[in-house]
Amino acid sequence: MNFKKINLVQTEDGHNYLWPYVLVTTLFFLWGFAHSILDVLNKHFQDTLGVSKTQSALVQAVVYGGYFLMALPAGQIIRRLGYRGGVLTGLLLYGIGSLLFIPGGQINSFPFFLFSLFVIGCGLTCLETAANPYVTVLGNRRDAERRINLSQSFNGLGWIVGPIVGGHFLFASQSGKSNISVPYAIIGILVICVAAIFTRVKLPEVDDSKEEDSVCHTSEKASSLWSHRNFVVGMIALFLYVAAQTGINSFFINYVTEFSHMDRAAAANLLGYGAMALFMLGRMGGSWIMSAVRAESVLLYCAIGATAAMATLLTGTGGLGIAAFMLCYLCESIMFPTIFALALRGVGAHTKQASSYLIMCIVGGAVAPVLMGLIADYCSMALAFAIPLICFVGIALYAMMLLKPSAHAE
């Protein structure tokens, strides 16, 4: 029998992981929402608390800084308690951080909001450290890139909903008043309910040391994780991708309102309904395309397209700039899951440890927005997009490295 959809989550020895795959994939939506609503908070804090673009970039810095500080502890939690333990820890921290926005709305203190976001970031770290590698081992190893791209499609759905919900509560009020507590209270309650569901279910612990990879079969015998070049350079590529994505998201609304004369609410809706919708469709399409085209090739073409889009944004044009944004979101959609899966290819028993290090690289999201904010404050908003342009060039070089015949001999 050759049922493609079933085989995607079925191992060569006949184990079918459809139910745990579906359950864990729902988590991708939750952290997609958490990340994308940050892009609305940047502009909101600039307007309501009078902070500069550089200061507002601390919103991303504290969340992604949490990834750097929490990644190794999260890996230890998963090694001791399993994937389910990592998921539950992440959901609880995520829920607590979100509910802190209720008193935060009364205090209206920027440092307190940053602390709440840091707690959320620590929770997201546990979720991603557990869920990303978990879906790569829930089936045949050669379909890992397709599986994680499909799961990340639901992450893309969260990226659509975040700006729309955030824009509704923070920008759409006719009176000019906004209530930042409401969306976070809702998501906090939802996340705690999801955690309660996960306490009632069991996730099978997959023995990732038995993974098979016909291309990289000799690498599994390597004594050290650091002997896997695809992993080591993959860490750099993942850092660059998250830096680029976060920087672009952080200043999308600023760029659009400055160069196209769109208001904040319309720009937030464009980010949600337009850019993030293409982001989600790109991930779904990427999973399908990778059934026929090598993941490395897809990554290279997408990196080239995103680089061209960033070069266009440097011109500071309105309509053409919006078109460039749309192209970029379509191209960058497959990058995180593809780089993540390619970096884990062939690491075998090192999968959980490798995942912790890869999640640490998400700290790139703490760096790029601050650099872009400084450039925007002291030079121009358009010039700030040189930062993600450089990042996409680095990702293209990573894809080219993997496409070289020597890369498969490791």
mmCIF file of C-alpha atoms in Angstrom:
data_model
loop_
_atom_site.group_PDB
_atom_site.id
_atom_site.type_symbol
_atom_site.label_atom_id
_atom_site.label_comp_id
_atom_site.label_asym_id
_atom_site.label_seq_id
_atom_site.Cartn_x
_atom_site.Cartn_y
_atom_site.Cartn_z
ATOM 1 C CA MET A 1 0.000 0.000 0.000
ATOM 2 C CA ASN A 2 1.293 3.444 -0.877
ATOM 3 C CA PHE A 3 -0.839 6.093 0.782
ATOM 4 C CA LYS A 4 1.263 9.220 0.549
ATOM 5 C CA LYS A 5 -0.413 11.102 3.376
ATOM 6 C CA ILE A 6 -0.016 8.163 5.744
ATOM 7 C CA ASN A 7 3.543 7.422 4.672
ATOM 8 C CA LEU A 8 4.510 10.973 5.581
ATOM 9 C CA VAL A 9 4.128 10.042 9.273
ATOM 10 C CA GLN A 10 4.987 6.347 9.002
ATOM 11 C CA THR A 11 8.382 4.829 9.720
ATOM 12 C CA GLU A 12 9.991 2.129 7.635
ATOM 13 C CA ASP A 13 9.251 -0.433 10.347
ATOM 14 C CA GLY A 14 5.505 0.330 10.119
ATOM 15 C CA HIS A 15 4.882 2.666 13.064
ATOM 16 C CA ASN A 16 2.267 5.314 12.263
ATOM 17 C CA TYR A 17 2.497 8.599 14.201
ATOM 18 C CA LEU A 18 -0.462 10.462 12.689
ATOM 19 C CA TRP A 19 -2.188 11.344 15.981
ATOM 20 C CA PRO A 20 0.871 12.676 17.859
ATOM 21 C CA TYR A 21 1.900 14.525 14.686
ATOM 22 C CA VAL A 22 -1.501 16.255 14.447
ATOM 23 C CA LEU A 23 -1.516 17.081 18.164
ATOM 24 C CA VAL A 24 1.965 18.591 18.228
ATOM 25 C CA THR A 25 1.322 20.505 14.995
ATOM 26 C CA THR A 26 -1.394 22.512 16.774
ATOM 27 C CA LEU A 27 1.356 24.010 18.957
ATOM 28 C CA PHE A 28 2.930 25.629 15.900
ATOM 29 C CA PHE A 29 -0.089 27.939 15.630
ATOM 30 C CA LEU A 30 0.324 29.114 19.219
ATOM 31 C CA TRP A 31 3.892 30.309 18.930
ATOM 32 C CA GLY A 32 3.256 31.778 15.463
ATOM 33 C CA PHE A 33 0.588 33.992 17.043
ATOM 34 C CA ALA A 34 2.906 34.964 19.908
ATOM 35 C CA HIS A 35 5.631 36.090 17.515
ATOM 36 C CA SER A 36 3.473 37.940 15.008
ATOM 37 C CA ILE A 37 1.574 40.051 17.531
ATOM 38 C CA LEU A 38 4.963 41.462 18.573
ATOM 39 C CA ASP A 39 5.129 43.274 15.238
ATOM 40 C CA VAL A 40 2.031 45.255 16.232
ATOM 41 C CA LEU A 41 3.412 45.950 19.708
ATOM 42 C CA ASN A 42 6.437 47.746 18.236
ATOM 43 C CA LYS A 43 4.330 50.488 16.666
ATOM 44 C CA HIS A 44 1.892 50.500 19.603
ATOM 45 C CA PHE A 45 4.620 51.198 22.168
ATOM 46 C CA GLN A 46 6.149 53.869 19.929
ATOM 47 C CA ASP A 47 2.817 55.705 19.857
ATOM 48 C CA THR A 48 1.491 55.139 23.394
ATOM 49 C CA LEU A 49 4.650 55.093 25.504
ATOM 50 C CA GLY A 50 6.730 57.459 23.370
ATOM 51 C CA VAL A 51 9.646 55.067 22.877
ATOM 52 C CA SER A 52 11.981 55.304 19.886
ATOM 53 C CA LYS A 53 12.276 52.702 17.119
ATOM 54 C CA THR A 54 15.453 51.421 18.739
ATOM 55 C CA GLN A 55 13.769 51.098 22.132
ATOM 56 C CA SER A 56 10.682 49.417 20.661
ATOM 57 C CA ALA A 57 12.978 46.807 19.113
ATOM 58 C CA LEU A 58 13.596 45.600 22.676
ATOM 59 C CA VAL A 59 10.185 43.921 22.359
ATOM 60 C CA GLN A 60 11.770 41.406 20.002
ATOM 61 C CA ALA A 61 15.100 41.469 21.829
ATOM 62 C CA VAL A 62 13.707 40.199 25.142
ATOM 63 C CA VAL A 63 11.609 37.460 23.524
ATOM 64 C CA TYR A 64 14.421 36.176 21.334
ATOM 65 C CA GLY A 65 16.927 36.722 24.132
ATOM 66 C CA GLY A 66 14.794 34.279 26.121
ATOM 67 C CA TYR A 67 15.477 31.722 23.394
ATOM 68 C CA PHE A 68 19.218 32.104 23.896
ATOM 69 C CA LEU A 69 19.086 31.840 27.683
ATOM 70 C CA MET A 70 16.457 29.088 27.891
ATOM 71 C CA ALA A 71 17.466 26.822 24.997
ATOM 72 C CA LEU A 72 19.974 24.643 26.874
ATOM 73 C CA PRO A 73 17.790 24.333 30.006
ATOM 74 C CA ALA A 74 14.894 23.422 27.703
ATOM 75 C CA GLY A 75 17.055 20.704 26.147
ATOM 76 C CA GLN A 76 17.828 19.342 29.613
ATOM 77 C CA ILE A 77 14.116 19.312 30.469
ATOM 78 C CA ILE A 78 13.341 17.349 27.298
ATOM 79 C CA ARG A 79 16.154 14.856 27.890
ATOM 80 C CA ARG A 80 14.949 14.267 31.473
ATOM 81 C CA LEU A 81 11.168 14.485 31.013
ATOM 82 C CA GLY A 82 10.758 13.728 27.318
ATOM 83 C CA TYR A 83 9.077 15.736 24.562
ATOM 84 C CA ARG A 84 5.802 15.909 26.515
ATOM 85 C CA GLY A 85 7.575 17.444 29.520
ATOM 86 C CA GLY A 86 9.110 20.086 27.289
ATOM 87 C CA VAL A 87 5.727 20.918 25.766
ATOM 88 C CA LEU A 88 4.014 21.257 29.169
ATOM 89 C CA THR A 89 6.793 23.469 30.571
ATOM 90 C CA GLY A 90 6.597 25.689 27.511
ATOM 91 C CA LEU A 91 2.819 26.035 27.627
ATOM 92 C CA LEU A 92 2.806 26.955 31.319
ATOM 93 C CA LEU A 93 5.458 29.659 30.902
ATOM 94 C CA TYR A 94 3.715 30.973 27.786
ATOM 95 C CA GLY A 95 0.382 31.145 29.633
ATOM 96 C CA ILE A 96 1.838 32.844 32.726
ATOM 97 C CA GLY A 97 3.683 35.443 30.642
ATOM 98 C CA SER A 98 0.516 36.240 28.699
ATOM 99 C CA LEU A 99 -1.596 36.625 31.838
ATOM 100 C CA LEU A 100 0.990 39.055 33.260
ATOM 101 C CA PHE A 101 -0.271 41.514 30.643
ATOM 102 C CA ILE A 102 -3.447 41.907 32.741
ATOM 103 C CA PRO A 103 -1.666 43.763 35.598
ATOM 104 C CA GLY A 104 0.701 45.173 32.977
ATOM 105 C CA GLY A 105 -2.194 47.001 31.333
ATOM 106 C CA GLN A 106 -2.873 48.778 34.642
ATOM 107 C CA ILE A 107 0.771 49.542 35.419
ATOM 108 C CA ASN A 108 1.454 50.611 31.813
ATOM 109 C CA SER A 109 5.192 50.221 32.322
ATOM 110 C CA PHE A 110 7.437 49.416 29.362
ATOM 111 C CA PRO A 111 9.963 47.462 31.526
ATOM 112 C CA PHE A 112 7.122 45.357 33.007
ATOM 113 C CA PHE A 113 5.820 44.552 29.523
ATOM 114 C CA LEU A 114 9.350 43.528 28.537
ATOM 115 C CA PHE A 115 9.567 41.202 31.561
ATOM 116 C CA SER A 116 6.224 39.600 30.622
ATOM 117 C CA LEU A 117 7.450 39.086 27.066
ATOM 118 C CA PHE A 118 10.681 37.532 28.361
ATOM 119 C CA VAL A 119 8.632 34.937 30.283
ATOM 120 C CA ILE A 120 6.664 34.224 27.099
ATOM 121 C CA GLY A 121 9.935 33.883 25.192
ATOM 122 C CA CYS A 122 11.196 31.285 27.678
ATOM 123 C CA GLY A 123 7.972 29.323 27.199
ATOM 124 C CA LEU A 124 8.206 29.492 23.422
ATOM 125 C CA THR A 125 11.784 28.211 23.659
ATOM 126 C CA CYS A 126 10.610 25.038 25.409
ATOM 127 C CA LEU A 127 7.816 24.562 22.874
ATOM 128 C CA GLU A 128 10.073 24.953 19.853
ATOM 129 C CA THR A 129 12.907 22.886 21.322
ATOM 130 C CA ALA A 130 10.455 20.035 21.789
ATOM 131 C CA ALA A 131 8.138 20.334 18.783
ATOM 132 C CA ASN A 132 10.514 21.147 15.912
ATOM 133 C CA PRO A 133 12.771 18.077 16.226
ATOM 134 C CA TYR A 134 9.845 15.903 17.312
ATOM 135 C CA VAL A 135 7.974 16.278 14.024
ATOM 136 C CA THR A 136 11.165 15.514 12.077
ATOM 137 C CA VAL A 137 11.380 12.043 13.657
ATOM 138 C CA LEU A 138 7.665 11.168 13.482
ATOM 139 C CA GLY A 139 8.048 9.140 10.313
ATOM 140 C CA ASN A 140 10.510 8.272 7.585
ATOM 141 C CA ARG A 141 13.685 10.346 7.841
ATOM 142 C CA ARG A 142 13.748 11.274 4.146
ATOM 143 C CA ASP A 143 10.392 13.075 4.561
ATOM 144 C CA ALA A 144 11.560 15.177 7.528
ATOM 145 C CA GLU A 145 11.774 18.426 5.543
ATOM 146 C CA ARG A 146 8.244 17.923 4.168
ATOM 147 C CA ARG A 147 6.818 17.079 7.602
ATOM 148 C CA ILE A 148 8.245 20.112 9.351
ATOM 149 C CA ASN A 149 7.219 22.440 6.501
ATOM 150 C CA LEU A 150 3.659 21.110 6.714
ATOM 151 C CA SER A 151 3.599 21.636 10.489
ATOM 152 C CA GLN A 152 5.085 25.089 10.077
ATOM 153 C CA SER A 153 2.162 25.934 7.765
ATOM 154 C CA PHE A 154 0.031 26.119 10.905
ATOM 155 C CA ASN A 155 2.701 28.318 12.417
ATOM 156 C CA GLY A 156 2.034 30.511 9.386
ATOM 157 C CA LEU A 157 -1.673 30.587 10.289
ATOM 158 C CA GLY A 158 -0.689 31.973 13.683
ATOM 159 C CA TRP A 159 1.395 34.622 11.942
ATOM 160 C CA ILE A 160 -1.736 35.671 10.000
ATOM 161 C CA VAL A 161 -3.989 35.909 13.049
ATOM 162 C CA GLY A 162 -1.527 37.790 15.304
ATOM 163 C CA PRO A 163 -1.339 41.113 13.400
ATOM 164 C CA ILE A 164 -5.090 41.054 12.703
ATOM 165 C CA VAL A 165 -6.003 40.513 16.360
ATOM 166 C CA GLY A 166 -3.345 42.944 17.567
ATOM 167 C CA GLY A 167 -4.387 45.585 15.041
ATOM 168 C CA HIS A 168 -8.026 45.218 16.058
ATOM 169 C CA PHE A 169 -7.389 45.743 19.770
ATOM 170 C CA LEU A 170 -4.567 48.287 19.519
ATOM 171 C CA PHE A 171 -5.170 50.350 16.366
ATOM 172 C CA ALA A 172 -8.833 50.064 15.369
ATOM 173 C CA SER A 173 -10.415 51.943 18.279
ATOM 174 C CA GLN A 174 -12.161 55.132 17.134
ATOM 175 C CA SER A 175 -11.591 56.767 20.532
ATOM 176 C CA GLY A 176 -7.842 56.303 20.256
ATOM 177 C CA LYS A 177 -7.807 54.172 23.408
ATOM 178 C CA SER A 178 -6.467 50.635 23.256
ATOM 179 C CA ASN A 179 -6.475 47.713 25.661
ATOM 180 C CA ILE A 180 -3.334 45.633 25.406
ATOM 181 C CA SER A 181 -4.507 43.264 28.156
ATOM 182 C CA VAL A 182 -7.434 41.734 26.259
ATOM 183 C CA PRO A 183 -5.637 39.808 23.462
ATOM 184 C CA TYR A 184 -3.007 38.497 25.881
ATOM 185 C CA ALA A 185 -5.617 37.489 28.467
ATOM 186 C CA ILE A 186 -7.459 35.497 25.781
ATOM 187 C CA ILE A 187 -4.352 33.739 24.504
ATOM 188 C CA GLY A 188 -3.150 33.106 28.080
ATOM 189 C CA ILE A 189 -6.379 31.325 29.009
ATOM 190 C CA LEU A 190 -6.301 29.361 25.734
ATOM 191 C CA VAL A 191 -2.713 28.237 26.296
ATOM 192 C CA ILE A 192 -3.426 27.086 29.850
ATOM 193 C CA CYS A 193 -6.394 25.054 28.525
ATOM 194 C CA VAL A 194 -4.140 23.441 25.891
ATOM 195 C CA ALA A 195 -1.651 22.585 28.652
ATOM 196 C CA ALA A 196 -4.463 20.865 30.548
ATOM 197 C CA ILE A 197 -5.199 18.759 27.446
ATOM 198 C CA PHE A 198 -1.540 17.725 27.154
ATOM 199 C CA THR A 199 -1.539 16.518 30.757
ATOM 200 C CA ARG A 200 -4.170 13.950 29.705
ATOM 201 C CA VAL A 201 -2.404 12.567 26.621
ATOM 202 C CA LYS A 202 0.803 10.637 26.076
ATOM 203 C CA LEU A 203 3.292 11.430 23.355
ATOM 204 C CA PRO A 204 5.390 8.453 22.210
ATOM 205 C CA GLU A 205 9.115 8.915 22.757
ATOM 206 C CA VAL A 206 10.723 8.185 19.391
ATOM 207 C CA ASP A 207 14.220 6.680 19.432
ATOM 208 C CA ASP A 208 15.927 9.203 17.159
ATOM 209 C CA SER A 209 19.207 7.305 17.415
ATOM 210 C CA LYS A 210 17.770 4.767 14.982
ATOM 211 C CA GLU A 211 17.005 7.269 12.247
ATOM 212 C CA GLU A 212 18.146 6.294 8.781
ATOM 213 C CA ASP A 213 19.476 8.542 6.084
ATOM 214 C CA SER A 214 20.674 6.870 2.914
ATOM 215 C CA VAL A 215 22.605 9.966 1.860
ATOM 216 C CA CYS A 216 24.422 10.653 5.134
ATOM 217 C CA HIS A 217 24.589 7.163 6.631
ATOM 218 C CA THR A 218 28.258 7.414 7.574
ATOM 219 C CA SER A 219 27.791 10.615 9.570
ATOM 220 C CA GLU A 220 25.725 8.836 12.208
ATOM 221 C CA LYS A 221 28.882 7.106 13.352
ATOM 222 C CA ALA A 222 30.628 10.414 14.046
ATOM 223 C CA SER A 223 31.697 10.745 17.676
ATOM 224 C CA SER A 224 30.883 14.444 17.965
ATOM 225 C CA LEU A 225 27.920 16.575 16.992
ATOM 226 C CA TRP A 226 30.358 19.279 15.870
ATOM 227 C CA SER A 227 31.773 17.021 13.159
ATOM 228 C CA HIS A 228 28.540 17.493 11.156
ATOM 229 C CA ARG A 229 29.227 20.455 8.882
ATOM 230 C CA ASN A 230 25.591 20.742 7.798
ATOM 231 C CA PHE A 231 24.692 21.276 11.475
ATOM 232 C CA VAL A 232 27.491 23.711 12.357
ATOM 233 C CA VAL A 233 26.931 25.965 9.342
ATOM 234 C CA GLY A 234 23.180 25.396 9.723
ATOM 235 C CA MET A 235 23.364 27.147 13.110
ATOM 236 C CA ILE A 236 24.735 30.243 11.394
ATOM 237 C CA ALA A 237 22.112 30.055 8.650
ATOM 238 C CA LEU A 238 19.300 29.734 11.194
ATOM 239 C CA PHE A 239 20.655 32.724 13.140
ATOM 240 C CA LEU A 240 20.669 34.760 9.933
ATOM 241 C CA TYR A 241 17.165 33.678 8.946
ATOM 242 C CA VAL A 242 15.545 34.548 12.281
ATOM 243 C CA ALA A 243 17.434 37.858 12.289
ATOM 244 C CA ALA A 244 16.088 38.673 8.828
ATOM 245 C CA GLN A 245 12.523 37.552 9.488
ATOM 246 C CA THR A 246 12.248 39.351 12.816
ATOM 247 C CA GLY A 247 13.755 42.559 11.487
ATOM 248 C CA ILE A 248 11.395 42.591 8.511
ATOM 249 C CA ASN A 249 8.344 41.890 10.666
ATOM 250 C CA SER A 250 9.340 44.474 13.273
ATOM 251 C CA PHE A 251 9.421 47.375 10.845
ATOM 252 C CA PHE A 252 6.885 46.301 8.228
ATOM 253 C CA ILE A 253 4.247 48.663 9.627
ATOM 254 C CA ASN A 254 6.763 51.502 9.967
ATOM 255 C CA TYR A 255 7.897 51.097 6.352
ATOM 256 C CA VAL A 256 4.409 50.816 4.905
ATOM 257 C CA THR A 257 2.982 53.781 6.837
ATOM 258 C CA GLU A 258 6.007 55.926 5.973
ATOM 259 C CA PHE A 259 6.279 55.214 2.251
ATOM 260 C CA SER A 260 2.737 54.343 1.159
ATOM 261 C CA HIS A 261 0.692 56.701 3.388
ATOM 262 C CA MET A 262 -1.333 53.779 4.747
ATOM 263 C CA ASP A 263 -2.612 54.133 8.316
ATOM 264 C CA ARG A 264 -1.551 51.768 11.116
ATOM 265 C CA ALA A 265 -4.699 49.653 11.130
ATOM 266 C CA ALA A 266 -4.580 49.143 7.359
ATOM 267 C CA ALA A 267 -0.877 48.266 7.540
ATOM 268 C CA ALA A 268 -1.533 45.710 10.304
ATOM 269 C CA ASN A 269 -4.293 44.127 8.189
ATOM 270 C CA LEU A 270 -1.978 44.070 5.169
ATOM 271 C CA LEU A 271 0.623 42.291 7.280
ATOM 272 C CA GLY A 272 -1.932 39.714 8.419
ATOM 273 C CA TYR A 273 -4.181 39.158 5.405
ATOM 274 C CA GLY A 274 -1.534 39.770 2.757
ATOM 275 C CA ALA A 275 2.049 39.087 3.819
ATOM 276 C CA MET A 276 1.362 36.397 6.402
ATOM 277 C CA ALA A 277 -1.208 34.678 4.184
ATOM 278 C CA LEU A 278 1.475 34.328 1.509
ATOM 279 C CA PHE A 279 3.853 33.138 4.234
ATOM 280 C CA MET A 280 1.448 30.336 5.161
ATOM 281 C CA LEU A 281 0.708 29.395 1.545
ATOM 282 C CA GLY A 282 4.436 29.318 0.849
ATOM 283 C CA ARG A 283 5.004 26.765 3.586
ATOM 284 C CA MET A 284 2.165 24.584 2.390
ATOM 285 C CA GLY A 285 3.392 24.827 -1.187
ATOM 286 C CA GLY A 286 6.968 24.238 -0.081
ATOM 287 C CA SER A 287 6.038 20.932 1.541
ATOM 288 C CA TRP A 288 4.454 19.840 -1.747
ATOM 289 C CA ILE A 289 7.309 21.094 -3.944
ATOM 290 C CA MET A 290 9.878 19.250 -1.832
ATOM 291 C CA SER A 291 8.278 15.953 -2.775
ATOM 292 C CA ALA A 292 9.765 16.529 -6.245
ATOM 293 C CA VAL A 293 12.593 19.059 -5.781
ATOM 294 C CA ARG A 294 15.514 18.812 -3.373
ATOM 295 C CA ALA A 295 15.050 20.917 -0.244
ATOM 296 C CA GLU A 296 18.490 22.486 -0.728
ATOM 297 C CA SER A 297 17.525 23.745 -4.205
ATOM 298 C CA VAL A 298 14.226 25.189 -2.990
ATOM 299 C CA LEU A 299 16.099 26.972 -0.193
ATOM 300 C CA LEU A 300 18.593 28.474 -2.650
ATOM 301 C CA TYR A 301 15.946 29.813 -5.055
ATOM 302 C CA CYS A 302 13.945 31.287 -2.196
ATOM 303 C CA ALA A 303 17.019 32.974 -0.707
ATOM 304 C CA ILE A 304 17.782 34.583 -4.067
ATOM 305 C CA GLY A 305 14.190 35.837 -4.360
ATOM 306 C CA ALA A 306 14.232 37.279 -0.835
ATOM 307 C CA THR A 307 17.553 39.016 -1.496
ATOM 308 C CA ALA A 308 16.079 40.675 -4.591
ATOM 309 C CA ALA A 309 13.061 41.791 -2.551
ATOM 310 C CA MET A 310 15.259 43.415 0.106
ATOM 311 C CA ALA A 311 17.285 45.214 -2.560
ATOM 312 C CA THR A 312 14.025 46.709 -3.828
ATOM 313 C CA LEU A 313 13.036 47.920 -0.348
ATOM 314 C CA LEU A 314 16.261 49.905 -0.106
ATOM 315 C CA THR A 315 14.822 52.306 -2.704
ATOM 316 C CA GLY A 316 12.117 53.462 -0.278
ATOM 317 C CA THR A 317 9.270 53.146 -2.777
ATOM 318 C CA GLY A 318 5.616 52.707 -1.848
ATOM 319 C CA GLY A 319 3.717 50.376 -4.180
ATOM 320 C CA LEU A 320 6.839 48.607 -5.420
ATOM 321 C CA GLY A 321 8.021 48.223 -1.826
ATOM 322 C CA ILE A 322 4.760 46.526 -0.829
ATOM 323 C CA ALA A 323 5.126 44.126 -3.783
ATOM 324 C CA ALA A 324 8.696 43.405 -2.633
ATOM 325 C CA PHE A 325 7.431 42.609 0.870
ATOM 326 C CA MET A 326 4.917 40.151 -0.553
ATOM 327 C CA LEU A 327 7.632 38.406 -2.592
ATOM 328 C CA CYS A 328 9.883 38.230 0.458
ATOM 329 C CA TYR A 329 7.227 36.647 2.688
ATOM 330 C CA LEU A 330 6.508 34.047 0.028
ATOM 331 C CA CYS A 331 10.206 33.229 -0.383
ATOM 332 C CA GLU A 332 11.183 33.224 3.286
ATOM 333 C CA SER A 333 8.259 31.001 4.283
ATOM 334 C CA ILE A 334 10.114 27.698 3.860
ATOM 335 C CA MET A 335 13.442 28.842 5.285
ATOM 336 C CA PHE A 336 13.166 28.152 9.014
ATOM 337 C CA PRO A 337 11.768 24.605 8.837
ATOM 338 C CA THR A 338 13.983 23.698 5.883
ATOM 339 C CA ILE A 339 17.199 24.964 7.493
ATOM 340 C CA PHE A 340 16.211 23.309 10.782
ATOM 341 C CA ALA A 341 15.598 19.925 9.149
ATOM 342 C CA LEU A 342 18.711 20.098 6.951
ATOM 343 C CA ALA A 343 20.855 20.996 9.955
ATOM 344 C CA LEU A 344 19.539 17.931 11.831
ATOM 345 C CA ARG A 345 20.057 15.597 8.886
ATOM 346 C CA GLY A 346 22.304 12.716 9.890
ATOM 347 C CA VAL A 347 22.973 13.776 13.505
ATOM 348 C CA GLY A 348 21.225 10.635 14.807
ATOM 349 C CA ALA A 349 21.427 10.257 18.589
ATOM 350 C CA HIS A 350 22.482 13.905 18.890
ATOM 351 C CA THR A 351 19.056 15.150 17.720
ATOM 352 C CA LYS A 352 17.796 16.526 21.062
ATOM 353 C CA GLN A 353 21.101 18.190 21.883
ATOM 354 C CA ALA A 354 21.388 19.604 18.366
ATOM 355 C CA SER A 355 17.870 20.989 18.609
ATOM 356 C CA SER A 356 18.798 22.933 21.758
ATOM 357 C CA TYR A 357 21.719 24.582 19.989
ATOM 358 C CA LEU A 358 19.609 25.391 16.946
ATOM 359 C CA ILE A 359 16.932 26.990 19.114
ATOM 360 C CA MET A 360 19.651 29.128 20.722
ATOM 361 C CA CYS A 361 20.327 30.540 17.281
ATOM 362 C CA ILE A 362 16.874 32.118 17.307
ATOM 363 C CA VAL A 363 18.612 34.838 19.349
ATOM 364 C CA GLY A 364 19.287 36.365 15.929
ATOM 365 C CA GLY A 365 15.824 37.828 16.336
ATOM 366 C CA ALA A 366 17.114 39.891 19.274
ATOM 367 C CA VAL A 367 19.938 41.418 17.245
ATOM 368 C CA ALA A 368 18.542 42.495 13.873
ATOM 369 C CA PRO A 369 15.605 44.660 15.082
ATOM 370 C CA VAL A 370 17.922 46.704 17.322
ATOM 371 C CA LEU A 371 20.416 47.233 14.492
ATOM 372 C CA MET A 372 17.603 48.144 12.101
ATOM 373 C CA GLY A 373 16.085 50.495 14.677
ATOM 374 C CA LEU A 374 19.400 52.319 15.051
ATOM 375 C CA ILE A 375 19.766 52.681 11.279
ATOM 376 C CA ALA A 376 16.145 53.883 10.992
ATOM 377 C CA ASP A 377 16.574 56.446 13.787
ATOM 378 C CA TYR A 378 19.877 57.858 12.545
ATOM 379 C CA CYS A 379 19.748 57.235 8.764
ATOM 380 C CA SER A 380 16.511 56.047 7.143
ATOM 381 C CA MET A 381 13.874 53.343 7.453
ATOM 382 C CA ALA A 382 14.610 52.081 3.939
ATOM 383 C CA LEU A 383 18.361 51.683 4.535
ATOM 384 C CA ALA A 384 17.656 49.520 7.605
ATOM 385 C CA PHE A 385 16.580 46.692 5.282
ATOM 386 C CA ALA A 386 20.217 46.202 4.262
ATOM 387 C CA ILE A 387 20.482 44.026 7.395
ATOM 388 C CA PRO A 388 18.039 41.310 6.220
ATOM 389 C CA LEU A 389 19.515 41.561 2.709
ATOM 390 C CA ILE A 390 22.921 40.508 4.073
ATOM 391 C CA CYS A 391 21.249 37.688 6.022
ATOM 392 C CA PHE A 392 19.548 36.241 2.933
ATOM 393 C CA VAL A 393 22.845 36.272 1.045
ATOM 394 C CA GLY A 394 24.326 34.145 3.845
ATOM 395 C CA ILE A 395 21.426 31.686 3.612
ATOM 396 C CA ALA A 396 21.942 31.368 -0.144
ATOM 397 C CA LEU A 397 25.587 30.480 0.496
ATOM 398 C CA TYR A 398 24.501 27.780 2.974
ATOM 399 C CA ALA A 399 22.185 26.232 0.389
ATOM 400 C CA MET A 400 24.979 26.305 -2.192
ATOM 401 C CA MET A 401 27.295 24.545 0.258
ATOM 402 C CA LEU A 402 24.760 21.753 0.769
ATOM 403 C CA LEU A 403 24.293 21.345 -2.982
ATOM 404 C CA LYS A 404 27.973 20.621 -3.514
ATOM 405 C CA PRO A 405 28.650 16.869 -4.008
ATOM 406 C CA SER A 406 31.225 16.901 -1.197
ATOM 407 C CA ALA A 407 28.510 17.899 1.289
ATOM 408 C CA HIS A 408 26.902 14.461 0.924
ATOM 409 C CA ALA A 409 30.077 12.567 1.641
ATOM 410 C CA GLU A 410 30.257 13.640 5.294
#
